[in-house]
Short mmCIF file of C-alpha atoms in Angstrom, two decimals:
data_model
loop_
_atom_site.label_atom_id
_atom_site.label_comp_id
_atom_site.label_asym_id
_atom_site.label_seq_id
_atom_site.Cartn_x
_atom_site.Cartn_y
_atom_site.Cartn_z
CA MET A 1 4.25 -3.90 4.59
CA ARG A 2 1.03 -6.30 2.82
CA ARG A 3 0.94 -6.07 -0.98
CA GLN A 4 -2.41 -5.89 -2.39
CA VAL A 5 -3.21 -8.92 -5.11
CA ARG A 6 -2.98 -6.35 -8.32
CA MET A 7 -5.61 -7.77 -10.37
CA MET A 8 -7.07 -5.57 -12.80
CA LEU A 9 -10.92 -4.30 -12.16
CA SER A 10 -12.04 -5.85 -15.92
CA VAL A 11 -11.82 -9.05 -14.59
CA VAL A 12 -13.14 -8.28 -11.52
CA LEU A 13 -16.40 -7.05 -12.74
CA THR A 14 -16.58 -8.59 -16.07
CA GLY A 15 -15.86 -11.90 -14.42
CA CYS A 16 -16.96 -7.82 -10.89
CA MET A 17 -10.82 0.29 -7.61
CA VAL A 18 -10.03 3.69 -5.91
CA LEU A 19 -11.33 5.85 -5.66
CA GLY A 20 -9.77 6.02 -4.04
CA MET A 21 -13.62 6.27 -5.58
CA THR A 22 -11.78 6.37 -3.80
CA ALA A 23 -13.79 6.01 -3.73
CA CYS A 24 -15.56 8.08 -5.73
CA GLY A 25 -19.24 6.67 -4.82
CA GLU A 26 -22.06 8.37 -5.45
CA LYS A 27 -23.46 7.44 -2.12
CA SER A 28 -20.40 8.46 -0.16
CA GLY A 29 -21.37 11.24 2.47
CA GLY A 30 -18.51 14.17 2.68
CA GLY A 31 -19.51 16.26 5.46
CA THR A 32 -17.81 16.63 9.15
CA ALA A 33 -20.30 15.95 11.18
CA ALA A 34 -19.52 13.18 14.10
CA PRO A 35 -21.18 10.07 13.04
CA GLU A 36 -24.90 9.26 14.95
CA GLU A 37 -25.64 6.77 16.38
CA ARG A 38 -28.86 4.83 17.13
CA ASN A 39 -29.48 1.70 19.40
CA GLU A 40 -32.30 -1.09 18.33
CA SER A 41 -32.59 -4.22 20.81
CA VAL A 42 -34.11 -7.07 20.75
CA ALA A 43 -35.06 -9.97 23.25
CA ALA A 44 -33.41 -13.02 22.22
CA GLU A 45 -35.80 -16.54 21.63
CA SER A 46 -34.11 -19.40 21.30
CA SER A 47 -36.58 -20.62 18.84
CA THR A 48 -36.41 -18.08 16.39
CA ALA A 49 -32.12 -17.43 16.30
CA GLY A 50 -32.02 -21.04 15.90
CA ALA A 51 -34.44 -20.88 13.07
CA ALA A 52 -32.92 -17.85 11.03
CA ALA A 53 -29.18 -20.10 12.02
CA GLY A 54 -31.02 -22.86 9.67
CA GLN A 55 -31.59 -20.23 6.61
CA THR A 56 -27.64 -18.94 6.54
CA GLY A 57 -25.85 -21.70 8.02
CA GLU A 58 -23.74 -19.51 10.11
CA VAL A 59 -20.86 -20.42 12.23
CA ALA A 60 -22.21 -19.03 15.43
CA GLU A 61 -24.21 -21.63 17.75
CA GLU A 62 -28.20 -20.58 17.26
CA GLY A 63 -29.22 -18.52 20.16
CA GLY A 64 -26.02 -17.16 20.93
CA ALA A 65 -26.69 -13.52 22.00
CA ALA A 66 -24.01 -10.12 21.33
CA ASN A 67 -23.68 -6.32 21.25
CA LEU A 68 -22.24 -5.19 17.47
CA VAL A 69 -21.58 -2.03 16.54
CA MET A 70 -22.12 -1.59 12.59
CA LEU A 71 -20.73 1.68 10.50
CA ILE A 72 -22.30 1.67 7.33
CA GLU A 73 -25.41 3.36 7.49
CA GLU A 74 -25.00 6.14 5.06
CA PRO A 75 -27.12 8.97 5.09
CA ASN A 76 -30.04 8.96 1.56
CA VAL A 77 -29.38 5.72 0.42
CA SER A 78 -32.15 4.14 0.65
CA TYR A 79 -31.91 0.26 1.58
CA PHE A 80 -29.03 0.82 4.72
CA PRO A 81 -32.37 1.31 6.79
CA VAL A 82 -33.90 -1.90 4.70
CA PHE A 83 -30.86 -3.74 5.85
CA LEU A 84 -31.04 -2.89 9.32
CA GLU A 85 -33.96 -3.78 9.72
CA ASN A 86 -33.56 -7.16 7.77
CA ILE A 87 -30.45 -8.20 10.26
CA ARG A 88 -32.95 -7.51 13.75
CA GLU A 89 -35.52 -9.95 12.77
CA LYS A 90 -33.17 -12.15 11.46
CA TYR A 91 -31.41 -11.61 14.44
CA PRO A 92 -33.44 -10.72 17.24
CA GLN A 93 -30.52 -12.07 19.73
CA TYR A 94 -28.25 -9.25 18.80
CA SER A 95 -27.85 -5.66 20.09
CA ILE A 96 -27.17 -3.44 17.14
CA THR A 97 -25.86 -0.06 17.50
CA SER A 98 -25.94 1.91 14.30
CA LYS A 99 -23.22 4.82 13.70
CA THR A 100 -24.15 6.60 10.95
CA TRP A 101 -21.42 6.84 8.12
CA ASP A 102 -19.24 9.77 7.24
CA GLN A 103 -16.24 9.29 4.48
CA SER A 104 -14.30 11.60 6.42
CA GLN A 105 -15.11 10.36 9.68
CA VAL A 106 -14.64 6.50 9.09
CA GLU A 107 -10.82 6.09 9.90
CA LYS A 108 -10.68 8.32 12.60
CA THR A 109 -14.16 6.58 14.81
CA VAL A 110 -12.60 3.21 14.08
CA LYS A 111 -9.18 4.19 15.00
CA THR A 112 -10.54 5.85 18.23
CA ALA A 113 -12.36 3.04 19.37
CA PHE A 114 -9.79 0.83 19.13
CA ALA A 115 -7.13 2.63 21.10
CA GLY A 116 -9.70 2.76 23.59
CA GLY A 117 -9.86 -0.60 23.36
CA GLU A 118 -14.11 -0.58 21.95
CA ALA A 119 -14.85 -2.00 18.96
CA VAL A 120 -16.84 -0.91 15.53
CA ASP A 121 -17.46 -4.74 14.79
CA ILE A 122 -18.54 -4.21 11.23
CA VAL A 123 -17.59 -1.01 8.87
CA LYS A 124 -17.73 0.37 5.46
CA TYR A 125 -15.10 0.83 3.34
CA PHE A 126 -12.80 0.88 0.07
CA PRO A 127 -11.81 -3.07 -0.08
CA ASN A 128 -8.13 -1.35 -2.43
CA GLN A 129 -7.67 1.36 0.66
CA MET A 130 -7.55 -0.82 3.14
CA GLU A 131 -3.78 -0.30 4.02
CA THR A 132 -4.85 2.19 6.78
CA PHE A 133 -6.35 -0.54 9.05
CA LEU A 134 -3.66 -3.59 7.82
CA SER A 135 -0.82 -1.65 8.78
CA ALA A 136 -1.87 -1.27 11.97
CA ASP A 137 -3.93 -4.64 12.37
CA MET A 138 -7.21 -3.54 12.86
CA ALA A 139 -8.74 -6.17 10.34
CA LEU A 140 -10.18 -9.31 10.50
CA ASP A 141 -8.69 -12.24 7.86
CA LEU A 142 -12.02 -13.44 6.52
CA THR A 143 -10.57 -16.01 4.79
CA PRO A 144 -11.03 -18.55 6.87
CA TYR A 145 -15.16 -17.99 7.26
CA MET A 146 -15.14 -17.35 3.28
CA ASP A 147 -16.55 -21.21 2.19
CA LYS A 148 -17.61 -22.04 -1.33
CA GLU A 149 -20.63 -21.35 -0.93
CA TRP A 150 -20.32 -17.80 0.32
CA LYS A 151 -18.40 -17.06 -2.80
CA SER A 152 -20.28 -18.26 -5.17
CA ILE A 153 -22.18 -15.10 -4.62
CA PHE A 154 -19.58 -12.87 -6.31
CA THR A 155 -18.19 -12.74 -9.76
CA GLU A 156 -15.38 -13.97 -10.72
CA ASN A 157 -11.80 -12.73 -9.10
CA ALA A 158 -14.75 -10.30 -7.61
CA LEU A 159 -12.46 -10.66 -4.12
CA ASP A 160 -9.26 -10.13 -5.11
CA ILE A 161 -9.57 -6.38 -4.58
CA GLY A 162 -9.46 -6.80 -0.78
CA THR A 163 -7.23 -9.58 -0.73
CA TYR A 164 -3.77 -9.15 0.74
CA ASP A 165 -0.72 -11.07 0.78
CA GLY A 166 -3.20 -14.16 0.07
CA LYS A 167 -5.62 -12.62 3.38
CA LEU A 168 -9.30 -11.41 2.47
CA TYR A 169 -9.84 -8.87 4.69
CA CYS A 170 -12.62 -6.32 2.75
CA LEU A 171 -15.77 -7.85 0.83
CA PRO A 172 -16.38 -5.53 -2.02
CA ILE A 173 -20.38 -4.45 -2.30
CA THR A 174 -20.57 -1.88 -5.18
CA THR A 175 -18.07 -1.25 -8.45
CA VAL A 176 -17.75 2.51 -8.41
CA TYR A 177 -16.03 4.84 -11.24
CA PRO A 178 -16.21 8.48 -12.41
CA ASP A 179 -18.27 9.14 -15.47
CA ILE A 180 -20.11 12.29 -16.74
CA ASP A 181 -23.80 12.68 -17.38
CA VAL A 182 -24.24 15.03 -20.77
CA ASN A 183 -27.34 17.13 -21.59
CA VAL A 184 -27.66 15.68 -25.22
CA ASP A 185 -29.42 19.21 -26.27
CA ILE A 186 -27.30 21.78 -24.95
CA PHE A 187 -24.93 20.45 -26.99
CA GLU A 188 -27.00 19.98 -29.51
CA GLU A 189 -27.05 23.46 -29.47
CA ALA A 190 -23.85 23.97 -29.04
CA GLY A 191 -22.66 22.27 -32.39
CA VAL A 192 -20.91 19.48 -30.12
CA GLU A 193 -20.37 15.69 -30.89
CA VAL A 194 -21.11 13.46 -27.61
CA LYS A 195 -18.65 10.87 -27.81
CA GLU A 196 -19.12 8.01 -25.46
CA HIS A 197 -14.85 8.12 -25.53
CA TRP A 198 -12.63 11.30 -26.27
CA THR A 199 -9.39 12.76 -25.14
CA TRP A 200 -8.53 15.30 -22.76
CA GLU A 201 -7.97 18.07 -26.11
CA GLU A 202 -11.11 17.24 -27.37
CA PHE A 203 -13.45 17.69 -24.46
CA ALA A 204 -11.47 21.29 -23.47
CA ASP A 205 -12.31 22.21 -26.82
CA ALA A 206 -16.31 21.09 -26.84
CA CYS A 207 -15.64 23.09 -23.45
CA GLU A 208 -15.10 26.15 -24.75
CA LYS A 209 -17.63 25.50 -27.42
CA ILE A 210 -20.05 25.23 -25.13
CA LYS A 211 -18.89 28.31 -23.37
CA GLN A 212 -19.32 30.34 -26.56
CA ASN A 213 -22.35 28.75 -27.98
CA THR A 214 -24.42 29.03 -25.18
CA ASP A 215 -25.35 30.40 -21.87
CA VAL A 216 -24.63 27.77 -19.67
CA PHE A 217 -21.31 26.43 -18.37
CA PRO A 218 -19.78 23.43 -19.80
CA PHE A 219 -20.03 21.41 -16.79
CA ALA A 220 -19.92 20.87 -12.98
CA ILE A 221 -18.28 18.74 -10.40
CA CYS A 222 -18.89 18.85 -6.60
CA ASP A 223 -16.25 19.69 -3.63
CA THR A 224 -15.45 16.71 -3.00
CA ARG A 225 -15.12 15.07 -6.38
CA VAL A 226 -12.61 18.26 -8.10
CA GLY A 227 -9.89 16.01 -6.80
CA TRP A 228 -10.79 12.93 -9.06
CA PHE A 229 -9.30 15.31 -12.58
CA GLN A 230 -5.84 15.08 -10.60
CA ARG A 231 -6.15 11.36 -9.58
CA ASN A 232 -6.98 10.25 -13.03
CA ALA A 233 -4.40 12.14 -14.70
CA PHE A 234 -2.28 10.50 -11.85
CA LEU A 235 -2.58 6.95 -13.53
CA GLN A 236 -2.58 8.40 -17.04
CA ILE A 237 0.11 10.39 -17.89
CA TRP A 238 2.75 7.53 -18.41
CA ASP A 239 4.00 5.38 -21.38
CA THR A 240 3.86 2.45 -19.32
CA LYS A 241 2.72 0.47 -16.62
CA GLU A 242 5.88 0.89 -14.40
CA GLU A 243 6.36 4.10 -14.98
CA LEU A 244 3.56 4.72 -13.24
CA GLU A 245 3.77 1.86 -10.55
CA SER A 246 6.87 3.66 -9.67
CA PHE A 247 5.12 6.99 -9.26
CA ASN A 248 2.80 5.38 -7.45
CA ARG A 249 5.86 3.96 -4.85
CA GLY A 250 6.75 7.80 -4.73
CA GLU A 251 9.99 7.31 -6.44
CA ILE A 252 8.99 9.97 -8.85
CA SER A 253 8.33 13.80 -7.88
CA PHE A 254 5.59 15.53 -8.17
CA LYS A 255 7.72 18.09 -9.81
CA ASP A 256 8.43 15.98 -12.95
CA GLU A 257 7.06 17.80 -15.82
CA ARG A 258 4.41 15.06 -16.92
CA VAL A 259 3.02 15.47 -13.32
CA VAL A 260 3.19 19.77 -14.07
CA THR A 261 2.18 20.01 -17.24
CA ALA A 262 -1.04 17.70 -16.18
CA LEU A 263 -2.05 19.82 -13.31
CA ASP A 264 -1.74 23.16 -15.53
CA LYS A 265 -4.05 21.30 -17.67
CA ILE A 266 -7.02 20.70 -15.35
CA ASN A 267 -6.00 24.37 -13.69
CA ASP A 268 -7.00 25.82 -17.29
CA LEU A 269 -10.52 24.48 -16.72
CA PHE A 270 -11.27 26.45 -13.68
CA ALA A 271 -9.03 29.61 -14.93
CA LYS A 272 -11.13 29.54 -18.07
CA GLU A 273 -14.56 29.33 -15.93
CA TYR A 274 -15.59 25.58 -17.58
CA ALA A 275 -16.44 24.58 -14.43
CA TYR A 276 -19.82 26.19 -12.59
CA PRO A 277 -20.95 28.19 -11.25
CA GLY A 278 -16.79 30.34 -12.64
CA ASN A 279 -16.26 31.88 -8.98
CA GLY A 280 -16.82 29.33 -5.87
CA ALA A 281 -16.24 25.90 -8.44
CA PHE A 282 -14.28 24.43 -6.29
CA SER A 283 -16.86 24.73 -3.27
CA GLN A 284 -20.21 23.72 -4.49
CA THR A 285 -22.19 20.52 -2.83
CA LYS A 286 -23.33 17.74 -4.97
CA ASP A 287 -26.72 19.21 -4.47
CA GLN A 288 -26.31 22.30 -5.75
CA THR A 289 -24.20 21.15 -8.26
CA GLN A 290 -26.88 18.31 -9.38
CA ALA A 291 -29.60 21.11 -9.28
CA ALA A 292 -27.99 23.33 -11.80
CA PHE A 293 -27.79 20.25 -13.98
CA SER A 294 -31.76 19.58 -13.53
CA GLN A 295 -32.14 23.35 -14.43
CA GLY A 296 -30.37 23.29 -17.48
CA LYS A 297 -27.73 25.45 -16.08
CA ILE A 298 -25.01 22.98 -17.55
CA ALA A 299 -24.46 20.85 -20.03
CA MET A 300 -22.41 18.12 -18.24
CA LEU A 301 -22.40 16.74 -14.56
CA PHE A 302 -19.12 14.74 -13.42
CA ASN A 303 -20.45 12.41 -11.42
CA VAL A 304 -20.08 8.39 -10.50
CA ASN A 305 -21.53 4.89 -12.51
CA ASN A 306 -23.70 4.02 -9.81
CA GLY A 307 -25.28 7.36 -9.79
CA GLY A 308 -26.45 7.45 -13.11
CA LYS A 309 -30.02 6.05 -12.49
CA LYS A 310 -30.46 8.12 -9.81
CA ILE A 311 -29.72 11.63 -11.97
CA ARG A 312 -31.49 10.10 -15.21
CA ASN A 313 -34.56 10.12 -12.58
CA VAL A 314 -34.02 13.50 -11.45
CA MET A 315 -33.71 15.21 -14.83
CA GLU A 316 -36.45 13.10 -15.62
CA GLU A 317 -38.78 15.10 -12.95
CA ALA A 318 -37.33 18.31 -14.54
CA GLY A 319 -38.66 17.44 -18.16
CA MET A 320 -35.22 16.84 -19.29
CA THR A 321 -35.00 12.69 -20.84
CA ASN A 322 -32.17 13.17 -23.35
CA ILE A 323 -29.56 12.29 -21.22
CA ARG A 324 -26.19 10.45 -22.23
CA THR A 325 -23.20 8.74 -19.30
CA ILE A 326 -20.12 8.92 -21.43
CA SER A 327 -17.22 8.22 -20.37
CA TRP A 328 -13.92 10.42 -18.18
CA PRO A 329 -11.90 12.68 -21.09
CA THR A 330 -8.19 10.81 -20.80
CA MET A 331 -4.71 12.60 -21.04
CA ALA A 332 -3.45 8.94 -22.09
CA THR A 333 -0.53 8.22 -24.40
CA GLY A 334 1.07 5.35 -23.95
CA GLU A 335 -0.42 2.06 -22.41
CA CYS A 336 -1.89 3.83 -19.20
CA ASP A 337 -5.34 4.65 -19.97
CA TYR A 338 -6.89 3.80 -17.09
CA VAL A 339 -9.74 5.32 -14.46
CA LEU A 340 -10.02 5.56 -10.80
CA GLY A 341 -12.28 3.80 -9.35
CA GLY A 342 -12.94 1.33 -6.62
CA CYS A 343 -15.33 -0.63 -4.35
CA ASP A 344 -17.41 0.04 -1.18
CA GLY A 345 -16.94 -2.94 1.30
CA TYR A 346 -17.34 -4.43 4.34
CA PHE A 347 -14.35 -5.38 6.88
CA VAL A 348 -14.61 -6.59 10.40
CA SER A 349 -12.74 -5.22 12.71
CA SER A 350 -9.60 -7.50 14.15
CA ASN A 351 -10.89 -6.54 18.33
CA THR A 352 -14.44 -7.60 17.49
CA LYS A 353 -15.78 -9.68 20.71
CA ASN A 354 -18.32 -11.00 18.10
CA THR A 355 -16.88 -12.75 15.26
CA GLU A 356 -19.75 -15.24 14.22
CA ALA A 357 -22.25 -12.58 14.60
CA CYS A 358 -20.11 -10.39 12.46
CA ILE A 359 -19.94 -13.17 10.30
CA ASN A 360 -23.60 -13.87 10.06
CA ILE A 361 -24.25 -10.32 9.47
CA LEU A 362 -21.78 -10.08 5.93
CA LYS A 363 -23.35 -13.25 4.63
CA TYR A 364 -26.67 -11.80 4.98
CA LEU A 365 -25.16 -7.78 3.82
CA THR A 366 -23.46 -9.93 0.60
CA SER A 367 -26.60 -12.55 -0.12
CA LYS A 368 -28.77 -12.25 -2.95
CA GLU A 369 -31.42 -10.39 -1.05
CA ALA A 370 -29.18 -7.81 -0.66
CA PHE A 371 -27.53 -7.44 -3.63
CA GLU A 372 -30.90 -7.34 -5.39
CA LEU A 373 -31.79 -4.48 -3.05
CA GLN A 374 -28.72 -2.60 -4.45
CA VAL A 375 -29.26 -2.60 -8.09
CA GLU A 376 -32.76 -1.54 -7.63
CA ASP A 377 -31.07 1.40 -6.39
CA GLY A 378 -29.00 1.67 -9.12
CA ASP A 379 -25.58 0.38 -7.74
CA VAL A 380 -23.45 -1.83 -10.30
CA VAL A 381 -22.62 -4.79 -7.73
CA PRO A 382 -20.05 -7.38 -8.03
CA ALA A 383 -22.23 -10.13 -7.45
CA ASN A 384 -24.24 -12.61 -9.45
CA VAL A 385 -27.42 -11.46 -9.53
CA GLU A 386 -30.10 -9.95 -12.56
CA GLY A 387 -29.13 -6.76 -13.55
CA GLY A 388 -25.33 -6.19 -11.31
CA THR A 389 -24.20 -4.61 -14.58
CA ASN A 390 -25.70 -2.28 -16.66
CA GLU A 391 -23.74 -1.74 -19.91
CA GLU A 392 -24.23 1.84 -19.67
CA PHE A 393 -22.81 2.34 -16.05
CA SER A 394 -20.10 -0.72 -16.30
CA ARG A 395 -18.33 -0.07 -20.03
CA ASP A 396 -15.51 1.45 -17.98
CA SER A 397 -15.02 -1.10 -15.48
CA ALA A 398 -12.03 -2.38 -17.33
CA ARG A 399 -10.37 0.62 -17.16
CA VAL A 400 -10.22 1.03 -13.31
CA TYR A 401 -6.62 0.50 -11.83
CA PRO A 402 -6.38 -0.57 -7.63
CA LYS A 403 -3.43 1.18 -6.98
CA GLU A 404 -3.11 4.97 -6.75
CA ILE A 405 -0.18 6.94 -4.90
CA LEU A 406 -2.51 8.09 -2.44
CA ALA A 407 -1.54 5.15 -0.75
CA LEU A 408 1.56 6.18 0.15
CA SER A 409 0.08 8.02 3.29
CA ALA A 410 -3.20 9.16 4.81
CA GLU A 411 -2.12 12.68 4.41
CA LEU A 412 -1.21 12.63 1.14
CA ASN A 413 -4.95 10.92 0.63
CA ASP A 414 -6.53 13.94 2.09
CA TYR A 415 -4.67 16.52 0.26
CA VAL A 416 -5.43 15.37 -2.79
CA TYR A 417 -8.80 14.64 -2.11
CA TYR A 418 -10.02 17.55 -0.39
CA ASN A 419 -7.17 20.11 -1.76
CA ILE A 420 -4.99 19.62 -4.51
CA GLY A 421 -7.41 21.47 -6.96
CA ALA A 422 -8.27 24.77 -4.78
CA ASN A 423 -5.04 24.46 -3.76
CA TYR A 424 -3.37 24.57 -7.18
CA PHE A 425 -5.94 27.37 -8.58
CA TYR A 426 -4.65 29.87 -6.14
CA ASP A 427 -0.90 28.90 -5.18
CA LYS A 428 0.73 26.65 -7.80
CA GLU A 429 4.19 27.01 -6.57
CA GLY A 430 3.25 26.49 -2.66
CA THR A 431 0.94 23.07 -3.87
CA LEU A 432 3.91 21.22 -5.44
CA GLU A 433 6.09 22.17 -2.63
CA GLU A 434 3.29 20.53 -0.24
CA LEU A 435 3.04 17.63 -2.15
CA GLU A 436 6.53 16.10 -2.64
CA SER A 437 6.89 16.76 1.43
CA LEU A 438 4.02 14.94 1.57
CA ARG A 439 6.03 12.45 -0.65
CA THR A 440 8.88 12.30 1.10
CA SER A 441 8.06 11.72 3.90
CA ALA A 442 5.71 8.59 2.90
CA GLN A 443 8.96 7.37 2.21
#
């Protein structure tokens, strides 16, 4: 089993998580539709190809034609269509089929193609969650292609998150972790102080005061993010990092008193109907929760750091400008004051027939030009570009932990991602049994 290089993302972000936003990205879709395809190809012209080659120092021979499949284009993200347009203009000799990126379908899409002898050549995925592909040797080692010039675009140690056993497999493009957007006016109405960092007890007390003193719900969280409560708790409830690592290896039971206590505290938020809209709180879409925030129906929106700028724009259009972004509440009492998170990134399928073309495209996707487009869209990027990190939206990057128990198996990952909140609410004992079964079967 490959062991990921465990470098704290404080180094990755300050010099660069899990989310396992894991990720958790604002721009990560959660639908179930099969990826859509769009194919556009342009006839090759050797002179144009040669010019493009000279600009980037790619490893391919000038004018080399290639047919590639890319799975990076996420709906409603403005820069991906621009990226694809620029790539096609830069490399007209490449015939590119673009598949729509859907977080719930990525692994299935890539593995199905691989099993059929086909390649999804370039894939957007999470650098800190590559085990599912590495265990089947489905990702190309990028180490031989990462020269000094290419590496210089990344912040110090940024590439460590996608490095396993000394080999680089996935290039980070955004740094993502959960935070909370706050309507300060509602907090003031409720007589609650807005704190940048707070304990779990302070957060629960604030929710109760907001419920008692206003006619709005304390918070909203969309369906694909409910599991973030449990995932953060699983990182925070240990006295030492050694205990955390033992839990992440599956050596500590989900029935451990510390785990159950944390799950009960989370469940209490929903039992007391702090979460919008009360009944149905586990099934709210991202659009529904954002609409509730912009309509003044909730005091807090559980969000991600790279979604902060977007929500500010939405709120400003709704006439609400007194918005702040604060940290996720912590259950930590020992040294494990961590949060989930990670990076979006790109990897190349190991069975690609067009390695050189893939490297050329990766170099563009991680170029100064591409990163600057992401920054304009509100991303926090692990790159040496102006505006790559914004203090309000990157303050907790040092708390991101690059390893979670979800890495034990795809089944456990999916259960915590999509089911744990509602299942625990309706059937506590059954949920603990299911978690235990998933833990032990992954050993």
